[in-house]
Every structure is written in structure tokens, then in C-alpha cells.
Short mmCIF file of C-alpha atoms and ligand atoms in Angstrom, two decimals:
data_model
loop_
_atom_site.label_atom_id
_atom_site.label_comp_id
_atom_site.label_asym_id
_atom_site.label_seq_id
_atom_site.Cartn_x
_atom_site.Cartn_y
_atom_site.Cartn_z
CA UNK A 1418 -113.95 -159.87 165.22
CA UNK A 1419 -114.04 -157.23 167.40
CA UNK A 1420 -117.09 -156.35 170.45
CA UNK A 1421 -117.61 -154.04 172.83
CA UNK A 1422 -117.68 -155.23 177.08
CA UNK A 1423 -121.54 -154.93 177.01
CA UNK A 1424 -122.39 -156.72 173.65
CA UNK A 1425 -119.85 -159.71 174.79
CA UNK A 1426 -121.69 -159.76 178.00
CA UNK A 1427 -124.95 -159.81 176.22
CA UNK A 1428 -124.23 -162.74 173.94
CA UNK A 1429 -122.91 -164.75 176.60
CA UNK A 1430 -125.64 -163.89 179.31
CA UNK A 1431 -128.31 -164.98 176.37
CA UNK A 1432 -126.36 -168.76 175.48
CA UNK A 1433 -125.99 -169.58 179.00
CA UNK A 1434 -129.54 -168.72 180.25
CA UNK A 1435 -130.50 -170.61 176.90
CA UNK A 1436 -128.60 -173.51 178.03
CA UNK A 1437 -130.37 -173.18 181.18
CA UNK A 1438 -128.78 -170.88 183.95
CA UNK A 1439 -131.19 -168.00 185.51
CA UNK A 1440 -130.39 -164.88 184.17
CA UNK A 1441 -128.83 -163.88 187.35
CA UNK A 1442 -126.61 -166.66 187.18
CA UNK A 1443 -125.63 -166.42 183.73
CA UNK A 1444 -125.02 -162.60 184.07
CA UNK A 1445 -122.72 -163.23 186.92
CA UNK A 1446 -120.69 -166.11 184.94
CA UNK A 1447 -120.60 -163.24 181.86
CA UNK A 1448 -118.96 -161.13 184.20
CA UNK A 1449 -116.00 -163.46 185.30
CA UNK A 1450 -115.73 -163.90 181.56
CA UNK A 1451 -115.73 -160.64 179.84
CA UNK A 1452 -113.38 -159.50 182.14
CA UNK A 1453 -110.83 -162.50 181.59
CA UNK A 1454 -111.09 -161.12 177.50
CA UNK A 1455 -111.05 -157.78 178.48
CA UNK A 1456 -107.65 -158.57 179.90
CA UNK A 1457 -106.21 -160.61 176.98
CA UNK A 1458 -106.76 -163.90 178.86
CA UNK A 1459 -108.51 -165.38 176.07
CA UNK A 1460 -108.24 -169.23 177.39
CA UNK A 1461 -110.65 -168.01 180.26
CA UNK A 1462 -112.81 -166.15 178.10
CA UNK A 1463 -115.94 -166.79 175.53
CA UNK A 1464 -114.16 -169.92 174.58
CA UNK A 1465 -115.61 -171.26 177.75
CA UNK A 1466 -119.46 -170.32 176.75
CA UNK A 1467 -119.39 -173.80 174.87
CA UNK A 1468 -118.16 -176.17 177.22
CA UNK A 1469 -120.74 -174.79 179.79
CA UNK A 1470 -123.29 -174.06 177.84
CA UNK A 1471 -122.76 -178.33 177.39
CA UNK A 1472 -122.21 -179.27 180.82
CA UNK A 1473 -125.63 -176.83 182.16
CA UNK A 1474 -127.59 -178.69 179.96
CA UNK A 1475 -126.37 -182.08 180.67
CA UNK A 1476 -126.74 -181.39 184.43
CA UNK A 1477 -123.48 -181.03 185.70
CA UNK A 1478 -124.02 -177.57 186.99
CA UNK A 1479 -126.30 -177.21 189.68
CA UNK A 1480 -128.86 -174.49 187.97
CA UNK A 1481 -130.86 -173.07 190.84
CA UNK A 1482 -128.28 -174.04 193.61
CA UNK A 1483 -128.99 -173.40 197.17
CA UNK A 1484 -126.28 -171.40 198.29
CA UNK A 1485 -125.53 -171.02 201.74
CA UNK A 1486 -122.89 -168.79 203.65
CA UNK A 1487 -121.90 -170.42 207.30
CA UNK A 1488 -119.53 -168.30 209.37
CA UNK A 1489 -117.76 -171.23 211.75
CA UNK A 1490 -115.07 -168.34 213.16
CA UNK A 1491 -114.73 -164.25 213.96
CA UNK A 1492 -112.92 -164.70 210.45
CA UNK A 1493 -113.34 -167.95 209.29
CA UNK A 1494 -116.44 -169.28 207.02
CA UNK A 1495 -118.11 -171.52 204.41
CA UNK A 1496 -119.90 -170.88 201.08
CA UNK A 1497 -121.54 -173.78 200.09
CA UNK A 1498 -121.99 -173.83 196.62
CA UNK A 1499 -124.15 -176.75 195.96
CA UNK A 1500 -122.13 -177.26 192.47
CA UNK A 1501 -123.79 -174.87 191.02
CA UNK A 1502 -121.51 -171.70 188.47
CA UNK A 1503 -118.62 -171.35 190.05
CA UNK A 1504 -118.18 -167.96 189.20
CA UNK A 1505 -121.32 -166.85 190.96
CA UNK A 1506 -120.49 -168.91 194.03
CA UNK A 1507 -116.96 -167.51 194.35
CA UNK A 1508 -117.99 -164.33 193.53
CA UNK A 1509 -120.57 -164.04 196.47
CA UNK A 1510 -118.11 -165.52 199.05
CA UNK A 1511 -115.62 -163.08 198.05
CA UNK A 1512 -118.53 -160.38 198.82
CA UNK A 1513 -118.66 -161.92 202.40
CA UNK A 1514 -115.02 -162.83 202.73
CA UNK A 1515 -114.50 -158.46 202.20
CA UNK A 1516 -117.33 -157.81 204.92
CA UNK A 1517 -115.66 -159.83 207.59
CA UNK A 1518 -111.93 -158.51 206.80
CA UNK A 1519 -113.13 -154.55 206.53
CA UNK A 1520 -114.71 -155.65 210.49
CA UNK A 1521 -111.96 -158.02 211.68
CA UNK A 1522 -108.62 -157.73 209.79
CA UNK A 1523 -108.51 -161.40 207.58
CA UNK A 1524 -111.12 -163.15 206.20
CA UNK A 1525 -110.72 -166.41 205.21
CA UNK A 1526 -113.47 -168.57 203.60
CA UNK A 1527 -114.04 -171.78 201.71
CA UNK A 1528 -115.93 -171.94 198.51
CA UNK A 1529 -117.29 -175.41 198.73
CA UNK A 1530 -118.53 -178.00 195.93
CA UNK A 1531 -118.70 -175.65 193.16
CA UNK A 1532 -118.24 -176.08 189.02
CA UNK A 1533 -115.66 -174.27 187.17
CA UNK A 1534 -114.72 -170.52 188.02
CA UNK A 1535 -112.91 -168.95 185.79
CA UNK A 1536 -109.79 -166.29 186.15
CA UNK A 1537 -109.09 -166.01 189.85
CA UNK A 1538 -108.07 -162.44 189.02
CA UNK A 1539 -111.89 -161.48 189.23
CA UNK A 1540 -111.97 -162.93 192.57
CA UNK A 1541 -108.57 -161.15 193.99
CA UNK A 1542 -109.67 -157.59 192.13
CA UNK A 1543 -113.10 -157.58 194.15
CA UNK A 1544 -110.98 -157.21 197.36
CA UNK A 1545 -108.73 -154.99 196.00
CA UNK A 1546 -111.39 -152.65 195.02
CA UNK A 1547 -112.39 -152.54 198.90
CA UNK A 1548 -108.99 -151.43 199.62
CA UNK A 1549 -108.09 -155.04 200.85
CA UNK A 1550 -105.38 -157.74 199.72
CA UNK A 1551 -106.90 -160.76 198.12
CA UNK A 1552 -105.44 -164.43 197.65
CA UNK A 1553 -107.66 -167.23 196.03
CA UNK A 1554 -106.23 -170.54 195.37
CA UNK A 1555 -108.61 -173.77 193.70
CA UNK A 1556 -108.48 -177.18 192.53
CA UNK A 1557 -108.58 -178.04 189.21
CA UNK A 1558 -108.40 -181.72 187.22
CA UNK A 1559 -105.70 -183.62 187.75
CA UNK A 1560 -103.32 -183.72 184.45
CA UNK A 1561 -100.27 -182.97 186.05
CA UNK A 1562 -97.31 -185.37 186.76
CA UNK A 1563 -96.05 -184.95 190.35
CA UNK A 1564 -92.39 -184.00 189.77
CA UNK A 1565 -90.51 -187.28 188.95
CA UNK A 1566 -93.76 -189.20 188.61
CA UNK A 1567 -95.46 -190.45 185.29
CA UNK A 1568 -98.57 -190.38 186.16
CA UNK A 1569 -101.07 -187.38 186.76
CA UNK A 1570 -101.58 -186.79 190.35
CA UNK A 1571 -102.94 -182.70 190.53
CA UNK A 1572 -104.32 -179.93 188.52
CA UNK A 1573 -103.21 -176.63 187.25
CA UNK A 1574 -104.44 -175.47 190.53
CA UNK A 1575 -104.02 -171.60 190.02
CA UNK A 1576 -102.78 -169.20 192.83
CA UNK A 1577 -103.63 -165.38 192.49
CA UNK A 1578 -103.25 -162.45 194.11
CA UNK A 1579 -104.06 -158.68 194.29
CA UNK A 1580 -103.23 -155.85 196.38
CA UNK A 1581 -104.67 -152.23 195.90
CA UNK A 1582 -102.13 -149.16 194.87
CA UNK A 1583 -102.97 -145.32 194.66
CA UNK A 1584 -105.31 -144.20 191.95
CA UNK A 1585 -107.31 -147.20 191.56
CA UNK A 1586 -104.89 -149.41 190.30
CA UNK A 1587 -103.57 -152.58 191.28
CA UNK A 1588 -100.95 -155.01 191.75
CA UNK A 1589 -103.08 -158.48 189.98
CA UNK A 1590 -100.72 -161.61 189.88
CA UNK A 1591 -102.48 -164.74 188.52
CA UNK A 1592 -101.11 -168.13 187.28
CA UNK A 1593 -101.10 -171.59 186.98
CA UNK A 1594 -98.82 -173.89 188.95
CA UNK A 1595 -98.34 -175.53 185.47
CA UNK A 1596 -95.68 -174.73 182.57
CA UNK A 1597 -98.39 -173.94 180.35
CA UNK A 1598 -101.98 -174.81 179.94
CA UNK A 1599 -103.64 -177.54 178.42
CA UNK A 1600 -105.34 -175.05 175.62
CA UNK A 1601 -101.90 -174.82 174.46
CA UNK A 1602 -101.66 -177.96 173.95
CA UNK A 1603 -104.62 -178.64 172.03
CA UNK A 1604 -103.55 -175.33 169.93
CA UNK A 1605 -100.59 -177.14 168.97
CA UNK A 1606 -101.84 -180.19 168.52
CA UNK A 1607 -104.50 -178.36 165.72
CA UNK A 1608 -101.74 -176.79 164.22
CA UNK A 1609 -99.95 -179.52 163.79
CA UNK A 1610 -97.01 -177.99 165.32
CA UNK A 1611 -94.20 -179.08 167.45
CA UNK A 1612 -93.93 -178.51 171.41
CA UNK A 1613 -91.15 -177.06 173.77
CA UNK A 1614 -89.64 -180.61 175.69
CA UNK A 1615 -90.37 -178.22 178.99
CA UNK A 1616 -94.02 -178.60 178.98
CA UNK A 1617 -95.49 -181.87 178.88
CA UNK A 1618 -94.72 -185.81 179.62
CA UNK A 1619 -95.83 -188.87 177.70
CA UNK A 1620 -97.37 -192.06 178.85
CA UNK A 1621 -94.29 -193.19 180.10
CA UNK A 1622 -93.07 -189.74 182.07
CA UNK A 1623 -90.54 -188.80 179.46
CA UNK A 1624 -90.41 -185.02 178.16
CA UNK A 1625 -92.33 -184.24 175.01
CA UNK A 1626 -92.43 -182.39 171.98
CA UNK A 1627 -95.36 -184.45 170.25
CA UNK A 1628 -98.77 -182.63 171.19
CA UNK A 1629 -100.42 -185.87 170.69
CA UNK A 1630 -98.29 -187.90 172.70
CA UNK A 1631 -99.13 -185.78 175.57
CA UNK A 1632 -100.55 -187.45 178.81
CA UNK A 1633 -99.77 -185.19 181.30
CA UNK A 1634 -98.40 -181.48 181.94
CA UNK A 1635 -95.81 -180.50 183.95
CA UNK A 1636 -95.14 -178.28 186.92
CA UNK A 1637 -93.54 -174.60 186.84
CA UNK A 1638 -89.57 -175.06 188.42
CA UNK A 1639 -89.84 -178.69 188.77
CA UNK A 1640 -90.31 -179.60 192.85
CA UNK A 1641 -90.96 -175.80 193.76
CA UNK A 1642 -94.32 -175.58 191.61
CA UNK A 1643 -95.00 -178.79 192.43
CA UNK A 1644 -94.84 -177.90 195.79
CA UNK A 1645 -97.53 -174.96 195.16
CA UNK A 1646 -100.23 -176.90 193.68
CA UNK A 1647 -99.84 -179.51 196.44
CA UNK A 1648 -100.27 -176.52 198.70
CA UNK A 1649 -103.09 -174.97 196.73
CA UNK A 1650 -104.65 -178.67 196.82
CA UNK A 1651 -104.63 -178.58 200.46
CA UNK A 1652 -105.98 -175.44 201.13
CA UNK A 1653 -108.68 -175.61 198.60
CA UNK A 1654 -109.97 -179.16 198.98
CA UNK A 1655 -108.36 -181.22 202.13
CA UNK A 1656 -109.22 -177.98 203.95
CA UNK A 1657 -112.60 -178.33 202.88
CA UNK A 1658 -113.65 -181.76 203.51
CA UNK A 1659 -113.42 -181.98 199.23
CA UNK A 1660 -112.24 -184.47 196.81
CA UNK A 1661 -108.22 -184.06 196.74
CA UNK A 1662 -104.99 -184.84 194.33
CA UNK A 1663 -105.81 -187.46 191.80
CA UNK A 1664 -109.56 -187.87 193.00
CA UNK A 1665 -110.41 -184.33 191.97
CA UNK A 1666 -113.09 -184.58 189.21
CA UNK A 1667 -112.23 -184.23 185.07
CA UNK A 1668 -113.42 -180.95 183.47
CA UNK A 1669 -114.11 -183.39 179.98
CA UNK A 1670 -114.91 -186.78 181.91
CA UNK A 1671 -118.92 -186.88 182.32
CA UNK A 1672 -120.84 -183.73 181.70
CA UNK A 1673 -124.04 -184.94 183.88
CA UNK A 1674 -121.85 -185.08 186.80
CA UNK A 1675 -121.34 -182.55 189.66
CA UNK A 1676 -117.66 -181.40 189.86
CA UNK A 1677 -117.20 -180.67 193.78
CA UNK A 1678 -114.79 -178.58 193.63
CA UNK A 1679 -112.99 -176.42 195.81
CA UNK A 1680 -111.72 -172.95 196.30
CA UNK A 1681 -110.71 -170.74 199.42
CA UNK A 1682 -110.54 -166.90 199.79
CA UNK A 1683 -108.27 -164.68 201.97
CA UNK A 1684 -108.60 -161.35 202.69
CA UNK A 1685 -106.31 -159.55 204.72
CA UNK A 1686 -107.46 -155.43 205.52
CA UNK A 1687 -104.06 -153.23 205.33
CA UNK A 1688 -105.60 -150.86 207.80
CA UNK A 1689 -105.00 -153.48 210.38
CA UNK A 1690 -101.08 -154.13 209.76
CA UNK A 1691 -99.09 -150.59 208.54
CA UNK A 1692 -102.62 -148.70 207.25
CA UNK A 1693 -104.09 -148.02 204.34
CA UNK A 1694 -102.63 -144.80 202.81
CA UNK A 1695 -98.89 -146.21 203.69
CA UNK A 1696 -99.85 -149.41 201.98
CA UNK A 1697 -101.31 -147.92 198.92
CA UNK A 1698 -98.50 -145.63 198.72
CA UNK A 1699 -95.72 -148.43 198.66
CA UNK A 1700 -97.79 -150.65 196.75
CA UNK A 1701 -97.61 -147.88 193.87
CA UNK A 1702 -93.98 -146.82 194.73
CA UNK A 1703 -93.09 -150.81 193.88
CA UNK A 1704 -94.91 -150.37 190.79
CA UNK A 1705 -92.51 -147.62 190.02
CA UNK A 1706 -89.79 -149.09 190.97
CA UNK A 1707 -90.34 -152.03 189.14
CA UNK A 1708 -91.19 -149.94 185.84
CA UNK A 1709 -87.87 -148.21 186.55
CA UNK A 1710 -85.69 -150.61 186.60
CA UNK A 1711 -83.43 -151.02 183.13
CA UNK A 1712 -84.46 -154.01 180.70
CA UNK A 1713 -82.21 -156.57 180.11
CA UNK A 1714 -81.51 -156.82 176.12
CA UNK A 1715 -84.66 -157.94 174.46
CA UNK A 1716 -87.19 -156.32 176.59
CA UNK A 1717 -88.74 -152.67 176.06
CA UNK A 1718 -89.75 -152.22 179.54
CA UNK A 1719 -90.16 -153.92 182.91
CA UNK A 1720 -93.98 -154.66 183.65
CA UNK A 1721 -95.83 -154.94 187.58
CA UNK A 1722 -97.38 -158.33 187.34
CA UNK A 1723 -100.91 -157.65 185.75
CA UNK A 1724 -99.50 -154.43 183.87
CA UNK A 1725 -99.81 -155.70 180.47
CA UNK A 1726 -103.79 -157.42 181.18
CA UNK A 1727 -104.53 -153.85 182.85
CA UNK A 1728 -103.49 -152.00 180.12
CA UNK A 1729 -105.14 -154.47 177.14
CA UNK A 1730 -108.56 -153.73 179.53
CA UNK A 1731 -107.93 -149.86 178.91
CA UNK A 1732 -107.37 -150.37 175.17
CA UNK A 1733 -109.90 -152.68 174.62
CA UNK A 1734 -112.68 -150.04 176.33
CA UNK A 1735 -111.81 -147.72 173.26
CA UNK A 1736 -111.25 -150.65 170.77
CA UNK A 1737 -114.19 -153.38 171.50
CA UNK A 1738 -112.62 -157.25 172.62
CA UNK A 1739 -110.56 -159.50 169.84
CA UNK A 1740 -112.93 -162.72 169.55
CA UNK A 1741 -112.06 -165.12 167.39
CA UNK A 1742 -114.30 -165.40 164.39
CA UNK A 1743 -116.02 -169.43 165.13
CA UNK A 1744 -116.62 -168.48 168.81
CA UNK A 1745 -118.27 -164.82 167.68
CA UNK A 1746 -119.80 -167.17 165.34
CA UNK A 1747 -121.48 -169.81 167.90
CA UNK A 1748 -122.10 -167.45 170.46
CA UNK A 1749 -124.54 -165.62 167.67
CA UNK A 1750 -126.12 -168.87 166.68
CA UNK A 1751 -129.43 -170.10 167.95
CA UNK A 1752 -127.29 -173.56 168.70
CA UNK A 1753 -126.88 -174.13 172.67
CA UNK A 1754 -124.12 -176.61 172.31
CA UNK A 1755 -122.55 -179.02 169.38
CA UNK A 1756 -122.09 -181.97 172.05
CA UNK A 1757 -118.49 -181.97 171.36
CA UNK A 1758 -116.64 -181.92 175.02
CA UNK A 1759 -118.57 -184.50 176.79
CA UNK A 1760 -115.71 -187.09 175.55
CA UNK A 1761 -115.55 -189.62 178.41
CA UNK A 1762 -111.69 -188.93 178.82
CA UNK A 1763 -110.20 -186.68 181.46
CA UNK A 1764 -108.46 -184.63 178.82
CA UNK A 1765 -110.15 -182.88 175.80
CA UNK A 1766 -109.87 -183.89 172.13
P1 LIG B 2499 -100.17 -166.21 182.40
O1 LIG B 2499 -99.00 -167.10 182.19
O2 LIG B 2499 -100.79 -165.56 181.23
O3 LIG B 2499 -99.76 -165.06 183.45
C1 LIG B 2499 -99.25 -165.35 184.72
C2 LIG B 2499 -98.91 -164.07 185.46
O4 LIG B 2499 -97.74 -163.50 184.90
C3 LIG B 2499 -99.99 -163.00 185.40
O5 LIG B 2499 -100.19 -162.43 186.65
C4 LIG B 2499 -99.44 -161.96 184.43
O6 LIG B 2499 -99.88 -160.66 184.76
C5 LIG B 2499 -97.96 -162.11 184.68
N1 LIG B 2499 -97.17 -161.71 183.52
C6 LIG B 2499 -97.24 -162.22 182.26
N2 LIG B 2499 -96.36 -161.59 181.46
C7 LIG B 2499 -95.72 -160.68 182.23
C8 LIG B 2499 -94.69 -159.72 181.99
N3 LIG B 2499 -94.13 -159.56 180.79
N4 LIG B 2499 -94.27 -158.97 183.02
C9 LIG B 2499 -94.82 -159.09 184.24
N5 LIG B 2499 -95.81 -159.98 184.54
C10 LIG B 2499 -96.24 -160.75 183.54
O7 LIG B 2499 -101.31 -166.96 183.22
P2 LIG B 2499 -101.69 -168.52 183.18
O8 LIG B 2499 -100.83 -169.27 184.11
O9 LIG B 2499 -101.77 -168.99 181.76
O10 LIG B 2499 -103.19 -168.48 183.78
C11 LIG B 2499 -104.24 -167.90 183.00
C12 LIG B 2499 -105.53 -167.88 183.78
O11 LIG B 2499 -106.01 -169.20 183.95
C13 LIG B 2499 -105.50 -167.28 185.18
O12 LIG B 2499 -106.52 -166.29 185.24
C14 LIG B 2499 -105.84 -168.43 186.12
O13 LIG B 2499 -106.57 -168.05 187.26
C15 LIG B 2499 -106.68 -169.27 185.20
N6 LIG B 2499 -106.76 -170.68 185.62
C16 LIG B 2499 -107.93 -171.11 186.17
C17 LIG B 2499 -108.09 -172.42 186.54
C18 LIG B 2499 -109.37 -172.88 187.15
O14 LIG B 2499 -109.55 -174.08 187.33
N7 LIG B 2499 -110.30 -172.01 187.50
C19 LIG B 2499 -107.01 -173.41 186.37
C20 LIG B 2499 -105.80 -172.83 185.83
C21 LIG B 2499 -105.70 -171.52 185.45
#
């Protein structure tokens, strides 16, 4: 099924204030959505509308939050989020974070005790599109083995980034610190299909290919991506007072509860290290290089990272979004939510 940005952005908007968000707040969290679509990242997309259309309902998202912003430094500040969306929480503290880099250089501010935000590539672009390099790093459940442990210490805890080239366009790198994510897994698992031993442990710590035998997933390049989401961890929740490693609430665990998470923004202004034209102008000469350079055998072309997503957004302005069918389905129901996530274990069904 196919929709255009502004009827996805409708239908969400509508089940989420249903569920119970203002319409502010569910317009914001449409945003962070559409755009994650709009760039192909489906797992980040309307599939979500479900799960928090559940969790608003059952109370677990704070649904008139009292945000506040608390500057502690020249470039240094809090967003309290009072667990309310995390989407609108990080999105406003990015706002702020941009206001105190464009006067001071670097910006760097904690998002504190939020829910779930989405693609961090929203967060990274907004500073981009102020001429500024973003980074935003957050905590996510734990359901990843520590490398050489069997047991699930940290989360997928994502790292992105974004810097700003010439003619509007950017350099957008976002990822998990994990192999893959735990949607594939439960795609698999409804297929019926096998998966690579590279991605996921058992209950013992042994490699996988059983999708149901799955207990925990595993970290990109062994020690090194373990070593990022420890870092991520520590930046986005030790930093800020938070919940950290293994006591980092479950997405799927109890829906009434608050999740407390944690996420941190830093902005750094080019005009304050080589200036702004000179950076824009490398930034884009790196995408050509990068473009330039010859494929190995297999690959067409060489892509800058967030080539591909930037390019699906472009087609998919002419073309309307690819949603699949049951979740164009729900999200044009009059149902809020089918009370299928709130499952008591930290892992979905
Ligand atoms: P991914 O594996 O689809 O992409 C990772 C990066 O690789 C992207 O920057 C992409 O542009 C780049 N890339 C992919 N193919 C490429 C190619 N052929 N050439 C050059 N670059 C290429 O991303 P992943 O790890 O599946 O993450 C998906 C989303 O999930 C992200 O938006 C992330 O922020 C989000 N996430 C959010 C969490 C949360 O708790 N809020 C937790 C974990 C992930």
C-alpha cells in the first residue's frame, strides 16, 4: 500500500491522540515517524503506532509531561522529559541544544527520563539543517550479550550522526551498536526461517541460527561495538543520573510503567573550528569522493552513509510511502490497540 508524507502523518497523528497523546504531541511523534518511512527505515516507522498507541493508554507514557529545559553550563544543559514521547522531548532539546551551539560553538545536552524516540537521524538532521554537526547517542533495553558473556547486559544503544554539505544535503550516519535488530529476529522467527550464526546467542551464550532459541543479540565487531554501546550507555544514562546497563527498562516488560530513559545531544557549530563554507565544501567534496571511488565486484556504486535513505525520501515524495498492508490496515481502523505487546517478558513475542 502506498501513502503520501501528509496522509501517513495524518493517520498516525489521529491513533495516537486517540490513544491519548495531545495533538501536539502526537503530531510531533508522527513526524519522527514519517520521516524514518520516508527514508526506508521501516522498523522505526508506522509499525511503531501500535506498540505506543498500547503503552499511552496503559500509562507508560507520560501524556501531558512537564517538560523542563535547565542550562547547568555556557554549553551544557538538561531536558527533563518527565517520561513523556520521546520524540517530542528529544526533538525540543535538540531545538535548544542548536541555540546554544549557533551562540557558543558546542552544545551538549541531556534528554532525561523520556519513552521511546525513534530514528536518531531526525534528531542529528535538525542540526544539520542549522548548518551545525549533530551526534545523539541513547539507551535502549538491554538484550545484548556483553562480548564473551551469556547473559544480556546493554541495548542496541544507537549512535548517529550528521554533518551539513553544500546544497542542502547531508552526510546522515545512523546505526545500532548491534548486528542486527531484534525486528529481524521476530521476522524470521514468523517466517519460519533460519538465522545467520553472526547475530544472536542462546540461553547458554552459544551462536545461533534458531530464531526461537534466541535470548540475546550480539554486538557489531565483537569487543569494538561492544565497546560503543558501553560508551553510548555512559553518556546517555550514567551521565545523566539514569538507570544504566542491565537496569535499563524493557520496551515489552510492563506497559503501565515509565521507561526513564536516556539520551544526550551534541552540537558542535563549524563556524567556530575551519568555518562554515570550507566545511560545507569538504563535506560535499567527501561525498564525491566517496561516490567516485570504483566498486569492488558486486556493487554498482559506492554510497555516502545516508545516500541510499536520502534518495528513497526523494522517490517516495513523487511515489507516496510503501506500508505494509495490516499496519495501513490498523492504522485506518477505529481500534486503538489489540493488547498484544504488553507480554510481561523483556523481549517481544
Ligand atoms: P542500518 O543498518 O539500516 O543502517 C546503518 C547505517 O549504514 C546508516 O547510516 C545507513 O545510511 C548506512 N548504510 C546502509 N547501507 C549503506 C550502503 N550501502 N552504503 C553506505 N552506507 C550505508 O541501521 P540500523 O542499525 O538497523 O538502525 C536503524 C534505525 O534504528 C536507526 O535510525 C537507529 O537510530 C534506530 N534505533 C533506535 C533505537 C532507539 O532505542 N531509539 C535503538 C536502536 C536503533
Amino acid at each position: 500500500m502506498r501513502v503520501s508524507k501528509e496522509q501517513l502523518h495524518k493517520l498516525i497523528m489521529d491513533k495516537l491522540h486517540k490513544a491519548g497523546l495531545t495533538e501536539e504531541h502526537a503530531s510531533g511523534v508522527a513526524d519522527v515517524l514519517v520521516h524514518a518511512d520516508a527514508r526506508g527505515v521501516h522498523s522505526h516507522g508506522a509499525m511503531r503506532v501500535e506498540y505506543y498507541a498500547e503503552r499511552i493508554a496503559k500509562g507508560g507514557i507520560n501524556r501531558n509531561p512537564d517538560f523542563k529545559f535547565e542550562k547547568t553550563g555556557p554549553c551544557t544543559a538538561v531536558f527533563h522529559g518527565d517520561n513523556g514521547v520521546g520524540h517530542v522531548a528529544a526533538k525540543q532539546a535538540m531545538d535548544e541544544a542548536i541555540k546554544m551551539a549557533k551562540e557558543n560553538g558546542v552544545a551538549v545536552v541531556g534528554v532525561s527520563r523520556i519513552g521511546h524516540s525513534g530514528a536518531l537521524s531526525y534528531f542529528v538532521q535538525q542540526a544539520a539543517n542549522a548548518d551545525l554537526v549533530g551526534i545523539s547517542v541513547c539507551q535502549s533495553d538491554p538484550m545484548v550479550v556483553p562480548f564473551g558473556g551469556a547473559e544480556p547486559y546493554y541495548g542496541t544503544n544507537p549512535i548517529a550522526f550528521a554533518a551539513p554539505g553544500q546544497d542542502g544535503k547531508h552526510i546522515t550516519f545512523d546505526m545500532a551498536t548491534t548486528v542486527q535488530a531484534w525486528g529481524k529476529i521476530l521476522h524470521a522467527r514468523s517466517k519460519n526461517e533460519a538465522i545467520p550464526d553472526t547475530w544472536a546467542v542462546d540461553s547458554n551464550g552459544e551462536p545461533t541460527t534458531d530464531p526461537f532459541k534466541v535470548n540475546a543479540l550480539l554486538p557489531i565487531a565483537g569487543p569494538k561495538g561492544y565497546g560503543l554501546m558501553m560508551m553510548v550507555d555512559v553518556l546517555s544514562g550514567i551521565l545523566l543520573g539514569l538507570p544504566f546497563g542491565n537496569k535499563v527498562s524493557s520496551m515489552y516488560h510492563d506497559l503501565t510503567e515509565h521507561r526513564n530513559l536516556g539520551q544526550l545531544h551534541i552540537v558542535i557549530n563549524p563556524e567556530y573550528f575551519t568555518g562554515l563554507s570550507s566545511f560545507k565544501e569538504a563535506i560535499s567534496q567527501t561525498m564525491q569522493d566517496l561516490n567516485n571511488i570504483k566498486p569492488a565486484p558486486g556493487y554498482n556504486q559506492v554510497y555516502y552513509p545516508g545516500q541510499r535513505s536520502a534518495e528513497r525520501e526523494e522517490a517516495y515524495e513523487k511515489d507516496g510511502i510503501e506500508i505494509v498492508d495490516h499496519i495501513y490496515e490498523y492504522l485506518t481502523s477505529d481500534v486503538v490497540h489489540n493488547n498484544s505487546y504488553d507480554n510481561k517478558s523483556p523481549f517481544a513475542k
